[in-house]
Coordinates of C-alpha atoms in Angstrom, one line a residue:
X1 CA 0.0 0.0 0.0
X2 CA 1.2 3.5 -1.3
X3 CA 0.9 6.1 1.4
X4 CA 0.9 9.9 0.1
X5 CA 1.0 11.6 3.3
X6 CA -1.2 12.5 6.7
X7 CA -4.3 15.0 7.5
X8 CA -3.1 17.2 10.0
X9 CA -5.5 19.2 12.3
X10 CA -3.0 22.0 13.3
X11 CA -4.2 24.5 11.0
X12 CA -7.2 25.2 13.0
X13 CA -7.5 22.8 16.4
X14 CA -4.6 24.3 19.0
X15 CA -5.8 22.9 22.1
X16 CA -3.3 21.0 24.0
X17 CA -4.2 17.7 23.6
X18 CA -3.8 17.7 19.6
X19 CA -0.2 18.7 20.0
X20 CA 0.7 15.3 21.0
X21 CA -0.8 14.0 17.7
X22 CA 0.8 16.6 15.5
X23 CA 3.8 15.3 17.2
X24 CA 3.2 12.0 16.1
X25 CA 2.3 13.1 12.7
X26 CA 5.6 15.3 12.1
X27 CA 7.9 12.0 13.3
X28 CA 6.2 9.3 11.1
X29 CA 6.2 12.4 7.9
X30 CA 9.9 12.5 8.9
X31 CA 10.8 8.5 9.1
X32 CA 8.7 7.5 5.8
X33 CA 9.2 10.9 4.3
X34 CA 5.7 11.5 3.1
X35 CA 4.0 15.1 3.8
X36 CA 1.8 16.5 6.0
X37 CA -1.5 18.1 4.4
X38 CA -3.7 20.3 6.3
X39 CA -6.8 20.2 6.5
X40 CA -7.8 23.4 4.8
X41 CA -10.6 25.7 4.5
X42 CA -12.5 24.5 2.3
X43 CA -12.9 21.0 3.0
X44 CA -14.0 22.0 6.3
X45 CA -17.0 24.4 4.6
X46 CA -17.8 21.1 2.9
X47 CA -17.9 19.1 5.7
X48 CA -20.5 21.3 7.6
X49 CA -22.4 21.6 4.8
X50 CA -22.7 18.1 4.4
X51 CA -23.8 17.9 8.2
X52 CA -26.1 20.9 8.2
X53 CA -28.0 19.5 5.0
X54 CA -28.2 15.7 7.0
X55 CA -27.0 14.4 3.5
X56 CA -23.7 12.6 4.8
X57 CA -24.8 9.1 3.8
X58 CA -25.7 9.7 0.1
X59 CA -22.5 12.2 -0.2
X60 CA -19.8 9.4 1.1
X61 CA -21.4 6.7 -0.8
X62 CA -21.0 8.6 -4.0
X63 CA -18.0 10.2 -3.7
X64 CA -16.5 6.8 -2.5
X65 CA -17.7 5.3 -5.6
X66 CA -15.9 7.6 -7.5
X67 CA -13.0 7.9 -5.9
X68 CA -10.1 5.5 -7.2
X69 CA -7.2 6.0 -4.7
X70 CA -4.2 6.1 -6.0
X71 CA -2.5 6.4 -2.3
X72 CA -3.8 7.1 1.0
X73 CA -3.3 9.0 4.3
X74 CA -3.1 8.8 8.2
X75 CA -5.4 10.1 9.8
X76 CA -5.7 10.7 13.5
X77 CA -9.2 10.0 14.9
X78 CA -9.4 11.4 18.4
X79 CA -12.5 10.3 19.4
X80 CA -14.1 6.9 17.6
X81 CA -17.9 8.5 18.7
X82 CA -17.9 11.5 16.9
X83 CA -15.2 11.0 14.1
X84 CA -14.6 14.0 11.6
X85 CA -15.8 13.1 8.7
X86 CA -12.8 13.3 6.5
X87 CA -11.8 9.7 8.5
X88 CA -15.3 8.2 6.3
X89 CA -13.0 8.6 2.8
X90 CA -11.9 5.7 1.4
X91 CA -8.6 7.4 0.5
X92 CA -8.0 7.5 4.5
X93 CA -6.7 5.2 6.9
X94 CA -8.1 6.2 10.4
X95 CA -5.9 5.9 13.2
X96 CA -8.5 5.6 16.2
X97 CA -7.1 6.9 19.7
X98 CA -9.8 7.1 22.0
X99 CA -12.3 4.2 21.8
X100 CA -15.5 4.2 25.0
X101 CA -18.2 2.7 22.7
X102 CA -20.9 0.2 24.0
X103 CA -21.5 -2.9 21.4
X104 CA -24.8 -1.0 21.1
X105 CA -22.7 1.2 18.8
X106 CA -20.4 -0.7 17.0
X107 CA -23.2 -1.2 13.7
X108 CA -22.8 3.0 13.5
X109 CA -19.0 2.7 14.0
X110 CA -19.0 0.1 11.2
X111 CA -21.0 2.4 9.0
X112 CA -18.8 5.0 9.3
X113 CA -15.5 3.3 8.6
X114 CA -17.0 0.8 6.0
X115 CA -15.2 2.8 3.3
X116 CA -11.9 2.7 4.9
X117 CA -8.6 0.2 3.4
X118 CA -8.4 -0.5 7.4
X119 CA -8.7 1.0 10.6
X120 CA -5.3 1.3 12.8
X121 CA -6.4 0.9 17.1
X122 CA -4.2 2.1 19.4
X123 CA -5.6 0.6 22.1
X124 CA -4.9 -3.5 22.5
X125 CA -7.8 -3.7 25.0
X126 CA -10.3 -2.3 21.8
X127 CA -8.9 -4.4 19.2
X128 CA -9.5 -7.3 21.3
X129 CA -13.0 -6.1 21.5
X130 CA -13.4 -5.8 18.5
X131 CA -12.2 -9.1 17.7
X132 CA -15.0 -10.5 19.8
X133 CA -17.6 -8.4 17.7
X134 CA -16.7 -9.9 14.9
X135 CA -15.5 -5.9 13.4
X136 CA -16.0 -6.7 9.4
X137 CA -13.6 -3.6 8.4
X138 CA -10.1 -4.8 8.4
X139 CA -7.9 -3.6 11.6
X140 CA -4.2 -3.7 12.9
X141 CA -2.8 -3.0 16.4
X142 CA -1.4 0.4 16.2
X143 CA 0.0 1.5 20.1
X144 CA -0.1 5.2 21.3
X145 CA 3.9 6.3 21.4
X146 CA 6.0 8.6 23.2
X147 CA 8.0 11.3 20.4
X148 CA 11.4 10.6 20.4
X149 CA 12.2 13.8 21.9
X150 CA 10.9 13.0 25.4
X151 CA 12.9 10.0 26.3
X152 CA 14.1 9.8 29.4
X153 CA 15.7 13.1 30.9
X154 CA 16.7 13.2 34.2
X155 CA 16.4 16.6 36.1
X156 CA 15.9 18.4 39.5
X157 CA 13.2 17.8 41.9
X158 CA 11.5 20.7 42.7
X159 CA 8.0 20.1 43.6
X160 CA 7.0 16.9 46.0
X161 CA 3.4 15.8 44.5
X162 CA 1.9 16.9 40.8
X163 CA -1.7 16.2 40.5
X164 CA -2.9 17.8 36.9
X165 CA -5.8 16.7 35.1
X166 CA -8.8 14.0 36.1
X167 CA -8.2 13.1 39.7
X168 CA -9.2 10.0 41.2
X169 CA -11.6 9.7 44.1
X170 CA -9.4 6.8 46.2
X171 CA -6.2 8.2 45.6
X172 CA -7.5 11.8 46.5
X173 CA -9.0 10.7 49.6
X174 CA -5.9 8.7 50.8
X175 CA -3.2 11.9 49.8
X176 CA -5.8 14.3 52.3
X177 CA -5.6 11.6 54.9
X178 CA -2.0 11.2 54.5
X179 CA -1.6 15.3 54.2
X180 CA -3.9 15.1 57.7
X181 CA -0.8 12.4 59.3
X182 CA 2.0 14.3 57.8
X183 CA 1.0 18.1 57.2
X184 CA 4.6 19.2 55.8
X185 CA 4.1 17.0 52.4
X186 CA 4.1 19.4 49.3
X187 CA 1.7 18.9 46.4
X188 CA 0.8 21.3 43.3
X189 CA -2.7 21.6 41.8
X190 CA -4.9 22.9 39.1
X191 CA -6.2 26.4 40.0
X192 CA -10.1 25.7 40.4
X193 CA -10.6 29.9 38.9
X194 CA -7.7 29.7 36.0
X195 CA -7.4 26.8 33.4
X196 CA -3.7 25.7 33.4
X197 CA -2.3 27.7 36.8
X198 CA -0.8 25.9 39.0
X199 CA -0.7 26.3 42.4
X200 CA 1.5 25.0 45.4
X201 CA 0.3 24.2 49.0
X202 CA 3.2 25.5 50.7
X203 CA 4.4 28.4 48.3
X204 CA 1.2 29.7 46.2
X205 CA 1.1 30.4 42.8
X206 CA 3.6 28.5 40.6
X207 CA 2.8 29.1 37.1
X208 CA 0.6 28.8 34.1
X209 CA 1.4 25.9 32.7
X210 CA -0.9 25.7 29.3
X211 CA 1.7 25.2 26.2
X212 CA 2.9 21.4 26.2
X213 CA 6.3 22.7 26.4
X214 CA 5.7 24.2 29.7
X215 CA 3.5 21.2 31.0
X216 CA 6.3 19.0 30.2
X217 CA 8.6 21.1 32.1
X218 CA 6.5 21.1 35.2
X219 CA 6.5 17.2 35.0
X220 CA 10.3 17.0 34.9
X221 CA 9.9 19.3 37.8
X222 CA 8.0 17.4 40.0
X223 CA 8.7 13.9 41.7
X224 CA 5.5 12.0 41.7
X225 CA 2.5 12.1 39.6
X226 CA -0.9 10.3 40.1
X227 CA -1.7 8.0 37.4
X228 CA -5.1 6.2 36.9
X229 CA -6.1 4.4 33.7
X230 CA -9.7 5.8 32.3
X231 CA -12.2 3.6 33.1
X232 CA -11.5 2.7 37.4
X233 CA -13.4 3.7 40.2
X234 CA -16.5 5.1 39.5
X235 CA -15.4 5.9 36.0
X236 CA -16.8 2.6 34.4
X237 CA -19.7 4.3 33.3
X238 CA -17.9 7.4 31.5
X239 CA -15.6 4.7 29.8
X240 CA -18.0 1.7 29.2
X241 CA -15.3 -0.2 30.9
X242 CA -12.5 0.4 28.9
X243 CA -9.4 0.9 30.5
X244 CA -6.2 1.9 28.3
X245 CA -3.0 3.0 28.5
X246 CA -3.0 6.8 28.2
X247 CA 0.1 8.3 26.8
X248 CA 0.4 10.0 29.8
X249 CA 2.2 7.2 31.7
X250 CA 5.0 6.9 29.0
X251 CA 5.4 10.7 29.6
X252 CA 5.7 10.3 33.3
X253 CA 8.4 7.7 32.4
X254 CA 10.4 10.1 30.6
X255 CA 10.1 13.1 33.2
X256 CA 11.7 10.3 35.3
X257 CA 8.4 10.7 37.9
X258 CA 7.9 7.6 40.0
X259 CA 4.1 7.0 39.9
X260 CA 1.5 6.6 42.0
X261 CA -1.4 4.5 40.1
X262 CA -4.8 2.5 40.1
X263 CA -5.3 0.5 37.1
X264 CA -6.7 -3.2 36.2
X265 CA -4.2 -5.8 35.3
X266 CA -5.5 -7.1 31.5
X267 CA -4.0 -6.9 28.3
X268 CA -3.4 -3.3 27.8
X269 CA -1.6 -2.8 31.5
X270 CA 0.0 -6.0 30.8
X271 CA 1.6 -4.9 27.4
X272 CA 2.7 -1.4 28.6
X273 CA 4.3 -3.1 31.8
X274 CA 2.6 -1.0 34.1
X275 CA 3.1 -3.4 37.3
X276 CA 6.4 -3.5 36.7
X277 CA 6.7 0.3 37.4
X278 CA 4.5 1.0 39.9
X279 CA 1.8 -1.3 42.2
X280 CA -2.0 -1.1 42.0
X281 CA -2.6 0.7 45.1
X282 CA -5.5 -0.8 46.8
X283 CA -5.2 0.1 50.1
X284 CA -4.4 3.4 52.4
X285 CA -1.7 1.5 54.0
X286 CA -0.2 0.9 50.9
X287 CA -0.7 4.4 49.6
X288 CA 1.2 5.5 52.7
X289 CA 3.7 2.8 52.4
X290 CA 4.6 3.6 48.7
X291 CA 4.2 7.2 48.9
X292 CA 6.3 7.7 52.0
X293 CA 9.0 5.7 50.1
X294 CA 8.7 7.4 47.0
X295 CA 9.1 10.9 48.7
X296 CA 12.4 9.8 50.7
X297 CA 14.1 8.2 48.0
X298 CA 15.8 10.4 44.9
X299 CA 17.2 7.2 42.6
X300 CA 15.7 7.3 39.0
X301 CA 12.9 4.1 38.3
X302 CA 15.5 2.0 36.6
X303 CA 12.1 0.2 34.5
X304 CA 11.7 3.5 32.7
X305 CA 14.5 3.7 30.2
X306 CA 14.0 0.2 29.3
X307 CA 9.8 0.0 29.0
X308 CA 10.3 3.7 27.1
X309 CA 12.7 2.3 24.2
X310 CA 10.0 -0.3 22.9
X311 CA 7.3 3.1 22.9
X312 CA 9.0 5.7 21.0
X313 CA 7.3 6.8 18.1
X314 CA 9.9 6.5 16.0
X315 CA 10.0 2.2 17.3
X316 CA 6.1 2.2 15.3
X317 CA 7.4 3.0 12.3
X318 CA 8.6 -0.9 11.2
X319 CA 5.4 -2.1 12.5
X320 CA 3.2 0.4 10.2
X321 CA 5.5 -0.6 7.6
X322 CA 4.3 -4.3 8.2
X323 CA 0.8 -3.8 8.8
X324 CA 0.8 -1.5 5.3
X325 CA 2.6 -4.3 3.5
X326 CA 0.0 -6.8 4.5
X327 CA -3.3 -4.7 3.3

């Protein structure tokens, strides 16, 4: 299979989350030395036109029949329930990150995608549940990655506890009783009035923190992070019970931050190694235990180096290589 390049977002979508992805995008333009087309104007006029006018069906079905694809392009699907429709081409090959969907919705996903070569799924918890659903579109494997330009990097501590983004309930409750037994530990949060400042319990205001850039910094900073994977802990509805890897835990790895975590042990946890960096905390005793150990000792996780060289972006290249010479 020919590939003639990747859709990129970044013309118009900025928000921090993408920049990960147009990350991914400019290492794999680099390593097979196809281009990066974005997403332009007028194809997005199309697009709502085709959505305000309720004619989406009829339009992809036509144009699909018409279309002879000469190549084809990655495409980054953030969210596999409401894909942009550019991903329903049959000139694309969708690369689908985030995947919650009940089996109630896979005939719609199928719909969607039915004009697609194949679908790449980064997550190996999905593609097994796909498997079991019997998923008539063909579909590959694909793992989130870590850019090559955030391996591991050692640097100086200087914040205790980071806790930045979705929090989880246990692990919330256990740091304010441990905070309760030992009032002098340090820990920096998410302003609840200012998206992005950070704030420190001991010294105040630390920063805005909304470019990736400065984010990463801020983890490099710091010298343990809270980790939970998406779907644990009262989060099973929000998920459907999906439980991947974010990439979040391969960039705690390379800001060398030792991790506290709750996750399940299945396929997904299994294949990113995650008990082999940090326990399932399912206790307060062992939250204490761990914790307590974590802030005392200042040696670097000597798993992180090893798990993070089989997860750099540029390591995915040979395998979509092999998937694309089997289609």
């Amino acid at each position: 299979m020919k590939l003639k390049g990747i859709y990129s977002e970044r013309e118009y979508i900025t928000w921090p989350s993408y920049h990960l992805v147009y990350e991914w995008e400019d290492i794999i333009s680099e390593k097979l030395n196809i281009p990066i087309k974005k997403i332009g104007t007028t194809k997005r006029i199309l697009y709502k036109l085709i959505k305000k006018l309720n004619i989406q069906q009829t339009y992809f079905t036509i144009s699909n029949k018409l279309r002879k694809p000469e190549g084809y392009y990655l495409y980054h699907v953030m969210t596999a329930s409401n894909p942009y429709m550019l991903s329903h081409n049959n000139n694309v090959i969708p690369i689908i990150i985030d995947f919650f969907l009940k089996k109630d919705d896979l005939s719609l996903f199928y719909d969607r995608f039915k004009y697609c070569k194949c679908l790449l799924i980064s997550s190996l918890e999905v593609y097994d549940f796909l498997t079991q659903n019997q998923c008539p579109i063909p579909y590959f494997h694909f793992p989130l990655s870590l850019p090559d330009q955030y391996n591991l990097d050692r640097c100086e501590k200087k914040h205790q506890i980071l806790l930045a983004g979705r929090q989880n309930r246990l692990l919330k409750e256990y740091l304010i009783k441990y905070i309760v037994e030992f009032p002098k530990t340090e820990f920096v949060y998410e302003s609840e009035k200012e998206k992005f400042l950070y704030l420190s319990n001991k010294s105040g205001e630390i920063g805005n923190f909304s470019g990736r850039a400065d984010f990463i910094g801020l983890l490099k900073m710091s010298k343990i992070f809270f980790y939970t994977t998406p779907g644990i802990d009262d989060e099973e509805n929000r998920t459907n019970g999906f439980n991947q890897v974010t990439p979040k835990y391969l960039e705690l790895l390379a800001a060398d931050v030792k991790i506290i975590a709750r996750y399940p042990k299945n396929r997904e946890t299994d294949y990113y190694e995650l008990n082999k960096v940090c326990p399932n905390i399912d206790s307060y005793e062992q939250f204490r235990k761990v914790l307590s150990e974590y802030l005392k000792d200042s040696l670097p996780n000597g798993m992180g180096k090893f798990i993070l060289e089989k997860h750099l972006t540029s390591k995915r290249i040979d395998l979509l290589n092999k998937i694309l010479s089997t289609i």
